[in-house]
Amino acid sequence: MDSTESTKGKESVQKRSPLDLIMNQLRRKASFTERKKPAVGRLFRPSESSDKRNVGIPEVKESEADEGKEKNEPGKEINDTDDEAGSVVGWGRVKQFAQKLGKTPHSQNLSLSHCDLTATDVVELATLLPFLAQLEVMDLSWNDLVGGSLKALTAHLQHVGKLRVLKLCSCRLTNQDLTSLGEALDCIPLIEVLDLSWNVGVGEGHFRHFTEHLQPESTLKELRLVDCQLSETDITALSEALPMLSSLEELDLSNNKLSIKGVENFTSSLGSTPQLKTLNLSKCGLSKDSISVLGQALGSVPALEHINLSCNKEAGGGLTMLSTNLALLTHLRSLDMHLCCLTKEDVLALVQVASSLKELRELDLSSNKSVGETLQNLLQTLPLSQITKLPLNNCALSTHACHALGTAMQMLKQLESFNLSWNKCVGENLKQFLEPLSPDCKLQELRLSSCNLTTEDVLQLESACQRGVLSHLKQLDLSYNGSVGDGGWMALFGKAAALKGLEELDVSLRPSASLSVSPWLPALLEALPHLSSLTHLSLQHWALSSAEREKLEKILCKKNVILECDKLATARPKAAG
């Protein structure tokens, strides 16, 4: 009898499969502590509600979900457990894939840029998409071998239906890749940002392979096509697609040569994008006639807030028509026309409408020599009290213009970025820009490179530090001012502790000059421990001995500050910088 019972007991144990053990564990009441303990997956994504527990990366359910689970049928419990176990394994594969590429995985943001991805990697990534159901951002930029193999990935995009941002910059995309991407748009109905920049294959007449798949009421808000060698045919394809991009808010076509006909085709469809806020046509080879054509179309996009027409060196003389219609852009916040060879008439045309630009915050007319002789007129009409950024570098400012700007400084209460570099007249006149600054000054960036600054100018800067008016400063560029005496640098670094927010400091000399840091290095070394935010220090072309360099690097190493300086330099007789 005992033998029979023993045999039955053994049979009973043998019949208990691993599945029975799992079910037994599921029926046990989990403690409150156990239910609150986070699983591995929880480190990589936010918690979700119980109705999404079978999607994406596994994570521990909240106590309510656990209690609901106990009420399910036994078979249902097994299925949920299998799904969760499979999801855990899947996330493990995602982690392994990302880590072998030197990246940290994240359930909502997958950045694999600059990873030297191969076609095999793209295929493997495609098999992992079912475990990334919560993915919103995917960046595969700067991987040359993605081109030609994108279809392997796009064929599985239905698994990442929440994707909002897709970046494929510099991937050597082909026309087949564009076709595959266009065909997959239905699988990612929430896509808002698409960046195809630096892909020659997007241009040269191939862009239609993508645009012909666009559907009306597309959710796309940002489209970037920087330096894609767009042809007139591509611009035509874009123009025909714009009516389907009614939600578009940002369009970047910079670094693409646009013909006058291309600009005409493009601007004729701008009215189809009533929500367009940012238009970037920098370095597009726009002529003054192109600028005039663009100006005529501005009235059809009244929501525009940011316009970048910079680095169009043939645009000079075309601002008259553009300026007339700028007044219609009541929401315009920034206008960038630096390095456009603007004429005096162009700037005066802008003066005529400047008072109408009530929302203007940033105006960049730098590297236009004509600004120097018309600055006073411009300052009288700009809404100075709300301007935050005013670059005037390389504008051939005169002493008279400097005086006018100094007077206007009292009105520039919101100014955050101020660049006067490469204006020689600033030397010996810095005081008039610094004295009007008040303790509530918001200035974060001050650039005075190659301004012929004198020792007295730097002493004025030291005084401003002492008064606390530069307490928000993050970037200070004093490079290429070799005429500043050692006493000026010593005084400035002596008060540098007041620049607690300073992140970048540049006091480099011109390549032709090499002076010794010995007189003022002790003051700098003493100030460095107080510059808690400093991340970058540039002392190029200053001569440091081995001992001086060692002392400097020792302090900077503790603070994790990047140092730019010559390896070994010999001091030369002091000369004007």
PDB file of C-alpha atoms in Angstrom, residues 119-127 129 146 148-157 177 180:
ATOM      1  CA  ALA A 119      22.181  46.561 -44.759  1.00  0.00           C
ATOM      2  CA  THR A 120      22.233  43.587 -42.384  1.00  0.00           C
ATOM      3  CA  ASP A 121      21.758  45.930 -39.429  1.00  0.00           C
ATOM      4  CA  VAL A 122      18.766  47.515 -41.154  1.00  0.00           C
ATOM      5  CA  VAL A 123      17.182  44.090 -41.640  1.00  0.00           C
ATOM      6  CA  GLU A 124      17.817  43.200 -37.987  1.00  0.00           C
ATOM      7  CA  LEU A 125      16.331  46.510 -36.868  1.00  0.00           C
ATOM      8  CA  ALA A 126      13.214  45.746 -38.905  1.00  0.00           C
ATOM      9  CA  THR A 127      12.728  42.497 -36.961  1.00  0.00           C
ATOM     10  CA  LEU A 129      10.177  46.979 -34.568  1.00  0.00           C
ATOM     11  CA  VAL A 146      21.126  52.596 -45.190  1.00  0.00           C
ATOM     12  CA  GLY A 148      19.391  51.016 -51.016  1.00  0.00           C
ATOM     13  CA  SER A 149      18.128  48.895 -48.121  1.00  0.00           C
ATOM     14  CA  LEU A 150      15.417  51.109 -46.647  1.00  0.00           C
ATOM     15  CA  LYS A 151      12.587  48.938 -47.980  1.00  0.00           C
ATOM     16  CA  ALA A 152      13.570  46.202 -45.513  1.00  0.00           C
ATOM     17  CA  LEU A 153      12.718  48.659 -42.741  1.00  0.00           C
ATOM     18  CA  THR A 154       9.720  50.472 -44.204  1.00  0.00           C
ATOM     19  CA  ALA A 155       7.971  47.134 -44.818  1.00  0.00           C
ATOM     20  CA  HIS A 156       7.641  46.793 -41.033  1.00  0.00           C
ATOM     21  CA  LEU A 157       6.744  50.358 -40.061  1.00  0.00           C
ATOM     22  CA  ASP A 177      14.182  54.192 -51.026  1.00  0.00           C
ATOM     23  CA  SER A 180       9.413  52.633 -50.287  1.00  0.00           C
TER      24      SER A 180
END
